[in-house]
Coordinates of N, CA, C and O in Angstrom, one line a residue:
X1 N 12.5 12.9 -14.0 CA 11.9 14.2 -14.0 C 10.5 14.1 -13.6 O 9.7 13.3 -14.0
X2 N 10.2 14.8 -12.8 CA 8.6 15.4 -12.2 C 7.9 16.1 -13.2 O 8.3 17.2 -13.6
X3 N 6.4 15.2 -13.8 CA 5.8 15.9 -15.0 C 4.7 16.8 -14.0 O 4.2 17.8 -14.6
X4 N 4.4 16.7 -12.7 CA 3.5 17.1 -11.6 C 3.1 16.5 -10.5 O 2.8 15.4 -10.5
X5 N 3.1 17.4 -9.2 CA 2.7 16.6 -7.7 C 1.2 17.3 -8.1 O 0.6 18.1 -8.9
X6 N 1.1 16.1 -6.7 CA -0.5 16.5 -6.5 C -0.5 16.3 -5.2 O 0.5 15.8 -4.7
X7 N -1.6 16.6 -4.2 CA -1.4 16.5 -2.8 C -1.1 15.1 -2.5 O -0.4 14.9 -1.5
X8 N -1.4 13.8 -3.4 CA -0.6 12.5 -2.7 C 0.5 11.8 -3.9 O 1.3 10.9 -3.7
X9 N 0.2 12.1 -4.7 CA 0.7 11.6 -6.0 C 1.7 12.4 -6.6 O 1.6 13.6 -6.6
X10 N 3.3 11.3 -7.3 CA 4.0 12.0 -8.4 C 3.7 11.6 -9.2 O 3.6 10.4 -9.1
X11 N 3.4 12.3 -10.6 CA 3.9 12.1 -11.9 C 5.2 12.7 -12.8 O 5.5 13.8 -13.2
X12 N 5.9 11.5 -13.1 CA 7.3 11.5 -12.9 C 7.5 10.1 -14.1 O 6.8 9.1 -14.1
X13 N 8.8 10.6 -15.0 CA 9.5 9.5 -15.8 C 9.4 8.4 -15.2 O 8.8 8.5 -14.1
X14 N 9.7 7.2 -15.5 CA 10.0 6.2 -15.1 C 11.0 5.8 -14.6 O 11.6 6.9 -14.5
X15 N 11.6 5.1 -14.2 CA 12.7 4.6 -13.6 C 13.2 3.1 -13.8 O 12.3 2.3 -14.1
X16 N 14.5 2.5 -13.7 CA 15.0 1.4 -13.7 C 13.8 0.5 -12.9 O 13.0 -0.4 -13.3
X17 N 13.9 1.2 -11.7 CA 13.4 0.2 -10.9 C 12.0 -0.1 -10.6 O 11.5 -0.7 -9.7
X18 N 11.2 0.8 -11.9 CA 9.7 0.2 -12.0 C 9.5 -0.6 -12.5 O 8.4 -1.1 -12.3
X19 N 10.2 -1.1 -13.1 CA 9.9 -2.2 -14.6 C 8.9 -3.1 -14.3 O 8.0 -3.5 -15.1
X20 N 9.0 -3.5 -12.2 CA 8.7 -5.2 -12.0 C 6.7 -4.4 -12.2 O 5.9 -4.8 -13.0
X21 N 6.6 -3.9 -11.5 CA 5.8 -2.6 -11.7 C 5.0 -2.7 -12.7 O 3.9 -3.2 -12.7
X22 N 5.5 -2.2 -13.6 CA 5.6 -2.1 -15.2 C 5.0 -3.3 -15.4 O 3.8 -3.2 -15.4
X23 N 5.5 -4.4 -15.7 CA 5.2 -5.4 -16.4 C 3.4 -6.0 -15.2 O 2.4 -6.4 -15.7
X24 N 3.7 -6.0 -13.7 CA 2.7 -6.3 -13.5 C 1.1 -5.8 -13.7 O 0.2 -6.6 -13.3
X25 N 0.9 -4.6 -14.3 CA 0.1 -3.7 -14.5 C 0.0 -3.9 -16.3 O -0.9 -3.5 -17.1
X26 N 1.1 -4.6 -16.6 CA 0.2 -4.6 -18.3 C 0.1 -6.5 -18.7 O 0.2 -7.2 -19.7
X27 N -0.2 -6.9 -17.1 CA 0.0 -8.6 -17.5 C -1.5 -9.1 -16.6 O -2.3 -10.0 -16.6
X28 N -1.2 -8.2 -15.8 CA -2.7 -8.7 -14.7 C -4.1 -8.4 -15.4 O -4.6 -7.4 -15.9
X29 N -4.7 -10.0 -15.3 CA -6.1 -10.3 -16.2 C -6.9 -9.0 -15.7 O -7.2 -8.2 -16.6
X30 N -7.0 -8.9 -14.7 CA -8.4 -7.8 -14.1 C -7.6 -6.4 -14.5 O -8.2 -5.5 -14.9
X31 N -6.3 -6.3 -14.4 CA -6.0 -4.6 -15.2 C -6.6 -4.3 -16.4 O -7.3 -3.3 -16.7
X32 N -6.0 -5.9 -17.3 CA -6.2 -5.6 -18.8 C -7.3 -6.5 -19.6 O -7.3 -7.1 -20.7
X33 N -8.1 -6.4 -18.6 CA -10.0 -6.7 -18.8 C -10.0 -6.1 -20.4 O -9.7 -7.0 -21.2
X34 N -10.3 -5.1 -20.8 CA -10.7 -4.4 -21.6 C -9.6 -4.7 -23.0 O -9.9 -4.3 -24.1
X35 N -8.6 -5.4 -22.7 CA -7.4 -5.5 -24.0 C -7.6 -6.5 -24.2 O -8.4 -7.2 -23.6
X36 N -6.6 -6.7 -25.4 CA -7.7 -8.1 -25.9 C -5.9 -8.7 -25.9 O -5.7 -9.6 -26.7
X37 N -5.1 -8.4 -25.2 CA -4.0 -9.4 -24.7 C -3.1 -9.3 -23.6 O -2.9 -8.1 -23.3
X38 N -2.6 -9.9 -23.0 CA -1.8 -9.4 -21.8 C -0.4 -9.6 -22.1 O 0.0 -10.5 -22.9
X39 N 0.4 -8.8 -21.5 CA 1.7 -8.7 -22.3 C 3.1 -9.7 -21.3 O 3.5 -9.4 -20.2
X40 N 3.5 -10.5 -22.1 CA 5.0 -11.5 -21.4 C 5.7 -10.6 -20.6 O 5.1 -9.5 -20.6
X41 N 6.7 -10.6 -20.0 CA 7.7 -10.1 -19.2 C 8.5 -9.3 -20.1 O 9.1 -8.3 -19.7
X42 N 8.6 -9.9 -21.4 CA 9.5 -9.6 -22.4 C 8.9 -8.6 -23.2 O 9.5 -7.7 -23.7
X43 N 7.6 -8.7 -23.5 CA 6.6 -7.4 -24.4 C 6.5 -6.5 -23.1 O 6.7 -5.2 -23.1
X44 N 6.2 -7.1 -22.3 CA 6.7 -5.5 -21.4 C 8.1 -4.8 -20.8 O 8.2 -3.7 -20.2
X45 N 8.7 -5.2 -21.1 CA 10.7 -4.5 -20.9 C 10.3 -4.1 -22.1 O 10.2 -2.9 -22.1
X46 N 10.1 -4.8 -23.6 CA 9.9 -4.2 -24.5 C 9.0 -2.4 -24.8 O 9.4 -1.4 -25.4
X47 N 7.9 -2.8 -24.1 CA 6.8 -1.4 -24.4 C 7.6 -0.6 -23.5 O 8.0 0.5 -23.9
X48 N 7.9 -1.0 -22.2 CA 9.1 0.2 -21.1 C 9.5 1.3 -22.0 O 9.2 2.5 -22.2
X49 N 10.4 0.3 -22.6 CA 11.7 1.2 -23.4 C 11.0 2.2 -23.9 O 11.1 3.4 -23.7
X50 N 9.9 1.4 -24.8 CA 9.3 2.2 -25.9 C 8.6 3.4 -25.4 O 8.6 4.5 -26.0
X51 N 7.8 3.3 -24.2 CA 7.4 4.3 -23.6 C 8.3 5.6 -23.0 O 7.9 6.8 -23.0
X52 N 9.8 5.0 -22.5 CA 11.0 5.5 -22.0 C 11.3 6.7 -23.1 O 11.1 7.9 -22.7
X53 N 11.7 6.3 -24.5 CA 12.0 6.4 -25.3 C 11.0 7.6 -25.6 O 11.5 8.7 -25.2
X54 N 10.1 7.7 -26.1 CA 8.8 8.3 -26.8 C 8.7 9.5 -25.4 O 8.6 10.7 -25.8
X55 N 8.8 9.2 -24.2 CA 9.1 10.8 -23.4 C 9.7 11.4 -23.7 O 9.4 12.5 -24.1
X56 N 11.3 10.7 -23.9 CA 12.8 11.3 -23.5 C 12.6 12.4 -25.3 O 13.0 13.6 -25.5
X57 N 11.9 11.6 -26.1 CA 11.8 12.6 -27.6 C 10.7 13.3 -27.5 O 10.9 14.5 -28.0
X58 N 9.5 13.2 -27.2 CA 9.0 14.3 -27.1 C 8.1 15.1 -26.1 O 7.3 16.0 -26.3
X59 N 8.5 14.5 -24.7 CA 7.7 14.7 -23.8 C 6.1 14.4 -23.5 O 5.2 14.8 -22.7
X60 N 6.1 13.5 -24.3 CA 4.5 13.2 -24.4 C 4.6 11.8 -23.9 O 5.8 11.4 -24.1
X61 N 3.5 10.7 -23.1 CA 4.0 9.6 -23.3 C 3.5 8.9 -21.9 O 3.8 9.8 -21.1
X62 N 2.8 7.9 -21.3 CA 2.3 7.6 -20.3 C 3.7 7.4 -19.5 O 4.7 6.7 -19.7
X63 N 3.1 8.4 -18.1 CA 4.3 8.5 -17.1 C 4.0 7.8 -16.0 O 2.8 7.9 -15.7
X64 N 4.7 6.9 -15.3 CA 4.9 6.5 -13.5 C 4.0 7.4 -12.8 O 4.2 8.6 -13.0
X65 N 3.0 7.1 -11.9 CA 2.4 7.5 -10.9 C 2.9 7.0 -9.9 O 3.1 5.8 -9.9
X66 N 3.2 7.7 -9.1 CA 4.0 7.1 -7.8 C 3.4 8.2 -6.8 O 3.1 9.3 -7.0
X67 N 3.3 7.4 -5.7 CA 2.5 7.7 -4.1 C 3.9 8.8 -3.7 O 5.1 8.6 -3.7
X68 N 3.2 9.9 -3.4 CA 4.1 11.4 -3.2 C 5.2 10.9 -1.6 O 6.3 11.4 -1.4
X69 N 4.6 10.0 -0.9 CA 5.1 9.6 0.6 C 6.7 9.2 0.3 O 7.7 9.8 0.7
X70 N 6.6 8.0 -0.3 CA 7.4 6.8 -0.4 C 8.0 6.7 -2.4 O 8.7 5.7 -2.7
X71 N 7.7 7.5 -3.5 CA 7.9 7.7 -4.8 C 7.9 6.2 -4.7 O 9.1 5.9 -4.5
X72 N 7.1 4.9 -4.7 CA 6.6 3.7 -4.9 C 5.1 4.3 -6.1 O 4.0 4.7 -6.2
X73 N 6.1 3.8 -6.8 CA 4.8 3.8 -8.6 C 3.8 2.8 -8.2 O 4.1 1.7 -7.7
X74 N 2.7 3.2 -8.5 CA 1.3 2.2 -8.7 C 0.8 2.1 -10.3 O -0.1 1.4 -10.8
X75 N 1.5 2.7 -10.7 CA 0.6 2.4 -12.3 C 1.0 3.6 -13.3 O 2.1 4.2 -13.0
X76 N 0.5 4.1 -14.2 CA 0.5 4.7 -15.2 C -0.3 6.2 -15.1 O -0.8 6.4 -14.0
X77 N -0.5 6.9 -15.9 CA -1.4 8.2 -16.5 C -0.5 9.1 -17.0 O 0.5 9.5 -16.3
X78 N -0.6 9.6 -18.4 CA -0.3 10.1 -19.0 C -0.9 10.8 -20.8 O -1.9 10.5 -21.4
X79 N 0.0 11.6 -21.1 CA -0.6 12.4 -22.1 C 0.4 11.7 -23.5 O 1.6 12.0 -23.6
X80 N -0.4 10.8 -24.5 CA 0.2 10.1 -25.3 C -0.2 10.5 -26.9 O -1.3 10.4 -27.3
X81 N 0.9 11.0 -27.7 CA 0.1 10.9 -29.0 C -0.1 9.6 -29.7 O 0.5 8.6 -29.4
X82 N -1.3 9.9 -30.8 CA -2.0 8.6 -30.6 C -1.2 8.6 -32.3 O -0.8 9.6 -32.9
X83 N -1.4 6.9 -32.8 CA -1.2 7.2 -34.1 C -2.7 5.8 -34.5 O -2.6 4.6 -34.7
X84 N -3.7 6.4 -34.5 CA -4.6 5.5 -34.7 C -5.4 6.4 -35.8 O -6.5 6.6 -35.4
X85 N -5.1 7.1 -37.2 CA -5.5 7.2 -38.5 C -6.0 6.8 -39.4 O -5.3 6.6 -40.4
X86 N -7.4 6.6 -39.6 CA -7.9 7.9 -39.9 C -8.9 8.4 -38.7 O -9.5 9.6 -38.7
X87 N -9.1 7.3 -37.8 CA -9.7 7.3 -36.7 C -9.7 8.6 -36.2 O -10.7 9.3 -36.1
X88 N -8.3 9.0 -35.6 CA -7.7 10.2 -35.1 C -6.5 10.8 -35.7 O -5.3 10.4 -35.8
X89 N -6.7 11.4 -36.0 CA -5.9 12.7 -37.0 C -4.5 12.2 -36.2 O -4.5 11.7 -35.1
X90 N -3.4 12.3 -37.0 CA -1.9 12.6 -36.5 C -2.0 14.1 -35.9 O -2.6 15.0 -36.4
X91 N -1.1 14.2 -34.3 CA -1.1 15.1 -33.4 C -2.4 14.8 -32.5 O -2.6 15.6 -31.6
X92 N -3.0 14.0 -32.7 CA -3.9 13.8 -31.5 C -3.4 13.3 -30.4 O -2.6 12.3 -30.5
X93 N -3.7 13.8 -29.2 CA -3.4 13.6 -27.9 C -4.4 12.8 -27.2 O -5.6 13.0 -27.4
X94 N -3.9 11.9 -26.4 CA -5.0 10.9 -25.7 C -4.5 11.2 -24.2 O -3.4 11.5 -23.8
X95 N -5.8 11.0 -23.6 CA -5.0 10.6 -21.8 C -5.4 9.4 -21.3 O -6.6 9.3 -21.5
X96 N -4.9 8.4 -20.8 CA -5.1 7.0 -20.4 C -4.3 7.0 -18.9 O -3.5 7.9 -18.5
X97 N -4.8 5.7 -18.4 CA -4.4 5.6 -16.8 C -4.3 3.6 -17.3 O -4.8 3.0 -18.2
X98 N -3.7 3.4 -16.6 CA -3.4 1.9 -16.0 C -3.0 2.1 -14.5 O -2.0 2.8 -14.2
X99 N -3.8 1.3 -13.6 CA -3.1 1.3 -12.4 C -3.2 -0.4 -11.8 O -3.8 -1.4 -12.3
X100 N -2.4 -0.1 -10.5 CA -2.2 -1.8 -10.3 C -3.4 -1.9 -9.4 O -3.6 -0.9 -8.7
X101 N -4.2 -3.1 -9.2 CA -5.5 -3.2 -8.5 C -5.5 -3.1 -6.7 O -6.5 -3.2 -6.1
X102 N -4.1 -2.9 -5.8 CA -4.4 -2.8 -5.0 C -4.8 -1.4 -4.7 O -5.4 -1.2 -3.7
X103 N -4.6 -0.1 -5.6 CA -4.7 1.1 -5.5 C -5.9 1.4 -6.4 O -6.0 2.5 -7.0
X104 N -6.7 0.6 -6.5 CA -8.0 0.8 -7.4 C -9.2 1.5 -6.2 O -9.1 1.4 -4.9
X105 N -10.1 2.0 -6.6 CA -11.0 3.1 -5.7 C -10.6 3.5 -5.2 O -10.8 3.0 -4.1
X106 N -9.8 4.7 -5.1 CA -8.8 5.9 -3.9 C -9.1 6.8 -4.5 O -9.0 7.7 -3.7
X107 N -9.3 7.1 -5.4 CA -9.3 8.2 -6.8 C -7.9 8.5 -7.5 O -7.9 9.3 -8.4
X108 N -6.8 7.7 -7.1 CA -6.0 8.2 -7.9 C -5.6 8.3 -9.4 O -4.4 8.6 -9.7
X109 N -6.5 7.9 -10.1 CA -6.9 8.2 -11.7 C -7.1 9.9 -11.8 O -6.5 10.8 -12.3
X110 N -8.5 9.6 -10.8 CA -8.9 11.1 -11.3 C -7.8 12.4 -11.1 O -7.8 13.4 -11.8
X111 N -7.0 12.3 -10.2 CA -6.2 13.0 -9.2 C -5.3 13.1 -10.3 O -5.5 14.0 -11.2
X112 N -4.4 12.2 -10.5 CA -3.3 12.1 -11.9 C -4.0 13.1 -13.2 O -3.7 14.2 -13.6
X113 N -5.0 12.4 -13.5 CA -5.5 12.5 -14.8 C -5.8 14.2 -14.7 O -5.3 15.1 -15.3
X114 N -6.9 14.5 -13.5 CA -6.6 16.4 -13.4 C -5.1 16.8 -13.4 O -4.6 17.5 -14.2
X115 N -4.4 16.3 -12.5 CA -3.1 17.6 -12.9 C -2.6 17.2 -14.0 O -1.5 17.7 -14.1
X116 N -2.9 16.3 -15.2 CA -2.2 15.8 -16.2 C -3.0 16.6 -17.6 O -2.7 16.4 -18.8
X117 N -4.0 17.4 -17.0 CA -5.1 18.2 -17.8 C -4.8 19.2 -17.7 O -5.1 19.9 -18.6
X118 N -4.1 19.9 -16.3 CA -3.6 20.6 -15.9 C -2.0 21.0 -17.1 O -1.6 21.6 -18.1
X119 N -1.6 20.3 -16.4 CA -0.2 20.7 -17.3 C -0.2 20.6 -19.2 O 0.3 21.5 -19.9
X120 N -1.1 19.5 -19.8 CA -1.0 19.7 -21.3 C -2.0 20.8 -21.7 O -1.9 21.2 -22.9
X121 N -2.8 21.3 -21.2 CA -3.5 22.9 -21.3 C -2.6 23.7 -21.1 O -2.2 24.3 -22.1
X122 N -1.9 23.9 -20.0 CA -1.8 25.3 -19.0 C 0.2 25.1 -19.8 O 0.8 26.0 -20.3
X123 N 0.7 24.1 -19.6 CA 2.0 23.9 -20.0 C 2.8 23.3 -21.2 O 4.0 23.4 -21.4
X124 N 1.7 22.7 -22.1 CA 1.9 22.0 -23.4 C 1.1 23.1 -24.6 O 1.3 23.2 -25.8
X125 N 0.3 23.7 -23.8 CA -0.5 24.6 -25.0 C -1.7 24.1 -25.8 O -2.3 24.6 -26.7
X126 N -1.9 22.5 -25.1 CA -2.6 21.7 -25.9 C -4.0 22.5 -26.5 O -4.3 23.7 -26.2
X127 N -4.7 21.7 -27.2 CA -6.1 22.2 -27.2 C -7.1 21.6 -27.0 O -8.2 22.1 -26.8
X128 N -6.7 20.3 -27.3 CA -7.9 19.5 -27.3 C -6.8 18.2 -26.6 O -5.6 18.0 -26.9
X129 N -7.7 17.4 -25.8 CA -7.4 15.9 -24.8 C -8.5 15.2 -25.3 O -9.6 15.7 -25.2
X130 N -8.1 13.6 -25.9 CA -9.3 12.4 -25.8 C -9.1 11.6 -25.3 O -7.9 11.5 -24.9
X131 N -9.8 10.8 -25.2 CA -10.0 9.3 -24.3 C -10.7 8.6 -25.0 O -11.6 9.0 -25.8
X132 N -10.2 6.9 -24.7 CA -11.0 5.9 -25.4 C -11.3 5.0 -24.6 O -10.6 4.9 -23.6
X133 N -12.4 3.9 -24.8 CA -12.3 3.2 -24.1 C -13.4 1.9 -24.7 O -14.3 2.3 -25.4
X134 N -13.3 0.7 -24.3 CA -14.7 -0.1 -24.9 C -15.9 0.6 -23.9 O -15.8 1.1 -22.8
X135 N -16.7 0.3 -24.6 CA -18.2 1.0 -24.0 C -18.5 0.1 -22.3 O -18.9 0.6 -21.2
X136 N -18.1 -1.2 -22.6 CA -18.2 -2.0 -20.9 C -16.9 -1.6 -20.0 O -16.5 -2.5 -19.1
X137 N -16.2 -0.4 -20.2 CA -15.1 0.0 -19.6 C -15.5 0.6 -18.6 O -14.6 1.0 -17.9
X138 N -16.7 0.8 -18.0 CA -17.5 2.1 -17.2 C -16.6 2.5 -15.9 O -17.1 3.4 -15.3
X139 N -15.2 1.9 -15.3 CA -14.4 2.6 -14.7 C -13.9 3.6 -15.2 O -13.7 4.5 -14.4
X140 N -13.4 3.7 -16.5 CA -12.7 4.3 -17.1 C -13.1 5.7 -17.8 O -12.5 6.7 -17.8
X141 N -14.6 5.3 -18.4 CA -15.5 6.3 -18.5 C -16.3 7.0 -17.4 O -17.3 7.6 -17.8
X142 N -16.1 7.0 -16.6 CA -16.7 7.4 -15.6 C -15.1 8.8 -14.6 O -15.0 9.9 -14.1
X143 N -14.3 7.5 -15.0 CA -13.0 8.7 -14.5 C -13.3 9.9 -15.8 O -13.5 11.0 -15.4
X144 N -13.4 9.9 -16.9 CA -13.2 10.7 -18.5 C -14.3 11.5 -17.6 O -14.0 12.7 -17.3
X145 N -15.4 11.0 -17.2 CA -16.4 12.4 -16.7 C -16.0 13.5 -16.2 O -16.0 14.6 -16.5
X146 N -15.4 12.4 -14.6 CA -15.5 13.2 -13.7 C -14.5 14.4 -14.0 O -14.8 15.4 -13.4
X147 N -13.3 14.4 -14.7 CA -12.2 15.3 -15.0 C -12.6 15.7 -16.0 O -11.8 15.9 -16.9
X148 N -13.9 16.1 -16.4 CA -15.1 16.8 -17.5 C -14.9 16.7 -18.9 O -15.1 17.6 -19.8
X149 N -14.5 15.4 -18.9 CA -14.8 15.0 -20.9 C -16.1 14.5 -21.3 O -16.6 13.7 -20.6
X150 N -16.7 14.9 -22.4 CA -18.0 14.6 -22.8 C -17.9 13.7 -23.6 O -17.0 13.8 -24.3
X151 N -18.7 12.8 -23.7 CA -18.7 11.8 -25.0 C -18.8 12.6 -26.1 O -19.2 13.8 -25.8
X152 N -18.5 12.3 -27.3 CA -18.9 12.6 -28.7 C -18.9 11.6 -29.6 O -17.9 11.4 -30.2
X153 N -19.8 11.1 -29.8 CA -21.0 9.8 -30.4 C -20.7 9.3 -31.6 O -21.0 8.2 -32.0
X154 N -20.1 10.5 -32.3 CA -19.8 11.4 -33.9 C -18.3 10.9 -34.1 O -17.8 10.9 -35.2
X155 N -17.4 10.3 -32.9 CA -16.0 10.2 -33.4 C -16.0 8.7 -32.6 O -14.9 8.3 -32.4
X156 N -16.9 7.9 -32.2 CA -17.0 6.8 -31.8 C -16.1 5.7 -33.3 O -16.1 6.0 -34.5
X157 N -15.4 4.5 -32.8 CA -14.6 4.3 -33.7 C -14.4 2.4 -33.3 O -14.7 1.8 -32.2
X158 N -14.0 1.9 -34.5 CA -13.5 0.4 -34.2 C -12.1 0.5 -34.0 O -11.6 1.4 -34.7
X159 N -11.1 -0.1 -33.1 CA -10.6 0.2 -32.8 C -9.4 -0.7 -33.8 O -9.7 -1.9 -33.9
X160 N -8.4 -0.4 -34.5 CA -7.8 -0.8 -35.8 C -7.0 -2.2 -35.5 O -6.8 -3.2 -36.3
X161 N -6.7 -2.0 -33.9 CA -5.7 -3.1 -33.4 C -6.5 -4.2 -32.9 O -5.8 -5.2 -32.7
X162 N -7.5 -4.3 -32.6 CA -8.0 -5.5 -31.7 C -8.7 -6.5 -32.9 O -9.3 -6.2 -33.9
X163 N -8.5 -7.7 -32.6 CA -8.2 -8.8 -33.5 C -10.0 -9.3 -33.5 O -10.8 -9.6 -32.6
X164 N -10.0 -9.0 -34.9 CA -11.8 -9.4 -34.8 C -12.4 -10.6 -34.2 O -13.6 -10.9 -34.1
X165 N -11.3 -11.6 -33.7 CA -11.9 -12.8 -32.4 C -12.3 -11.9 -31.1 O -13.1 -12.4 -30.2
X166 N -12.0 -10.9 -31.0 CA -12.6 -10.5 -29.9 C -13.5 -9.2 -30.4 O -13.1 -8.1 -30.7
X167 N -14.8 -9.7 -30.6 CA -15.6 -8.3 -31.2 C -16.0 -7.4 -29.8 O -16.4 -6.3 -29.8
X168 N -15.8 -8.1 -28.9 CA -16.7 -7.1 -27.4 C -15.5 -5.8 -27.1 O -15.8 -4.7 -26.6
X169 N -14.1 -6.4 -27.6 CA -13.0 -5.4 -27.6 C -13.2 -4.5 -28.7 O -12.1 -3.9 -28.7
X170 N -13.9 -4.0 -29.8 CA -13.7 -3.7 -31.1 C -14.0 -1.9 -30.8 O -13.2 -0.9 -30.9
X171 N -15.1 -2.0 -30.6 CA -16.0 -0.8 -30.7 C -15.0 0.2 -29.7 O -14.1 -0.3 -29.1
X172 N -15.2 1.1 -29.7 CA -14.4 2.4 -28.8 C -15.5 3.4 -29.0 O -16.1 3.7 -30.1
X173 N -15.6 3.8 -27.4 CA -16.1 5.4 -27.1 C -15.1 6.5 -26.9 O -14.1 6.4 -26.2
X174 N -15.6 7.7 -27.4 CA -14.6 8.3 -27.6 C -14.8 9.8 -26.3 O -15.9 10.3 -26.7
X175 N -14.6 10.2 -25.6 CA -14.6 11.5 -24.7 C -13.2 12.3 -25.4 O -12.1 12.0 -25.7
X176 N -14.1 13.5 -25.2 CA -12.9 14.5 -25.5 C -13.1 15.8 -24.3 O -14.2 16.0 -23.8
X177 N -12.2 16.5 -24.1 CA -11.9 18.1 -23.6 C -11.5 19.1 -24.3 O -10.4 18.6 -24.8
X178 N -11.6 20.3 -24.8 CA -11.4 21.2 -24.9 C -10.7 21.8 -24.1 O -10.8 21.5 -22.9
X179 N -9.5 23.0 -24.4 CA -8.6 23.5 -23.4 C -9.7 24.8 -22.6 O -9.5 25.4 -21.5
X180 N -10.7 25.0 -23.5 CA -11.9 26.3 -23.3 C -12.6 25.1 -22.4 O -12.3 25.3 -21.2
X181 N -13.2 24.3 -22.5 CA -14.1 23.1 -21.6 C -13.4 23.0 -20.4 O -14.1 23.2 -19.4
X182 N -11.9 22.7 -20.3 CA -11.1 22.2 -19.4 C -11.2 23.5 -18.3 O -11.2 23.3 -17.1
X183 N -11.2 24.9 -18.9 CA -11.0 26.1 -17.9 C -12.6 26.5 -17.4 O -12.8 26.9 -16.2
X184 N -13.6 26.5 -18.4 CA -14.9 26.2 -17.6 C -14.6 25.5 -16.4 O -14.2 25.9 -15.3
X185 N -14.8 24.1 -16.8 CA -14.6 22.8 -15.6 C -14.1 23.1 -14.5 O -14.6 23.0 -13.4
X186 N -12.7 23.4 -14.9 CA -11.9 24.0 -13.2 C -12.9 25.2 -12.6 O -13.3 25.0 -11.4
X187 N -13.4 26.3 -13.2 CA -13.8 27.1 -12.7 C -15.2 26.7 -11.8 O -15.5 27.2 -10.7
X188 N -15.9 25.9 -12.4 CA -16.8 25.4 -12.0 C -16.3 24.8 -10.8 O -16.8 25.3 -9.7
X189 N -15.4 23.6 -10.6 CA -15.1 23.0 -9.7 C -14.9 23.8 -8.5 O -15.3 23.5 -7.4
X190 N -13.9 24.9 -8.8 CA -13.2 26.1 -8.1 C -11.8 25.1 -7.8 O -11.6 24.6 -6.7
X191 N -11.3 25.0 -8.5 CA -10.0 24.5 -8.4 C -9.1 25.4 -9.5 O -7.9 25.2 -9.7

């Protein structure tokens, strides 16, 4: 299923035949700089499913980006609820991207991540979108800008999962949007 095109990009379910995909994007050192583990062949067919799964029930859930030409997936973006408590309330909505490094600086974060702001406002009803990221993530926070999330300083958080051997992984910044922020923004942009 197509969650949204964009002039080069699908966002779209997954498929059988991302997996190889799949797994290279949650195992490559320079993807998963900022995690504090890289995942086997087997923890990734594992998280697939789980990601598979977690759409097919509630439509929420990091989806396939795939190049609009050739539907050849490069990586991830999607709208996930989070269960990271008391940090973030249950029903909080996150947006994250993973992509594979030959498709890194093209913009296709920002590209995904707008029409994916697009659709959980304008088609989900959402109201509020966050983002997290370690503070030396500055790819990642820098995409949260440009698709007009503001830091908020006030919901900055340790992050519950990362194993206190890695303290540089610990800390999280938090960006958020507003569905009222998000329609400024567009309007601003004129998009």
């Amino acid at each position: 299923m197509i969650i949204a095109e964009t002039e080069r990009l699908r966002i779209r379910t997954w498929k059988e035949s991302d997996r190889a995909l799949f797994f290279t994007i949650n195992s490559d050192p320079k993807v998963m700089e900022f995690f504090p583990f890289r995942r086997s062949r087997e923890e990734a067919d594992a998280l697939f499913a789980r990601v598979g799964k977690g759409i097919a029930e509630t439509g929420f859930g990091f989806f396939a980006v795939a190049l609009k030409a050739d539907d050849r997936p490069i990586g991830f973006c999607g709208l996930a609820l989070t269960d990271l408590e008391p940090h973030l309330p249950k029903g909080t909505v996150e947006i994250g991207w993973r992509l594979a490094t030959p498709f890194w600086g093209k913009g296709y974060v920002t590209e995904a991540a707008s029409a994916l702001l697009r659709y959980g406002f304008e088609d989900r009803g959402l109201s509020e979108v966050v983002s997290f990221a370690v503070p030396a993530n500055t790819r990642s926070t820098a995409v949260m800008q440009r698709i007009g999330m503001h830091r908020d300083p006030s919901r900055d958080f340790d992050h519950p999962r990362v194993p206190t051997d890695q303290p540089a992984l610990i800390r999280h910044v938090l960006y958020a949007i507003s569905a009222e922020e998000w329609r400024a923004h567009r309007s601003k942009a004129g998009t």
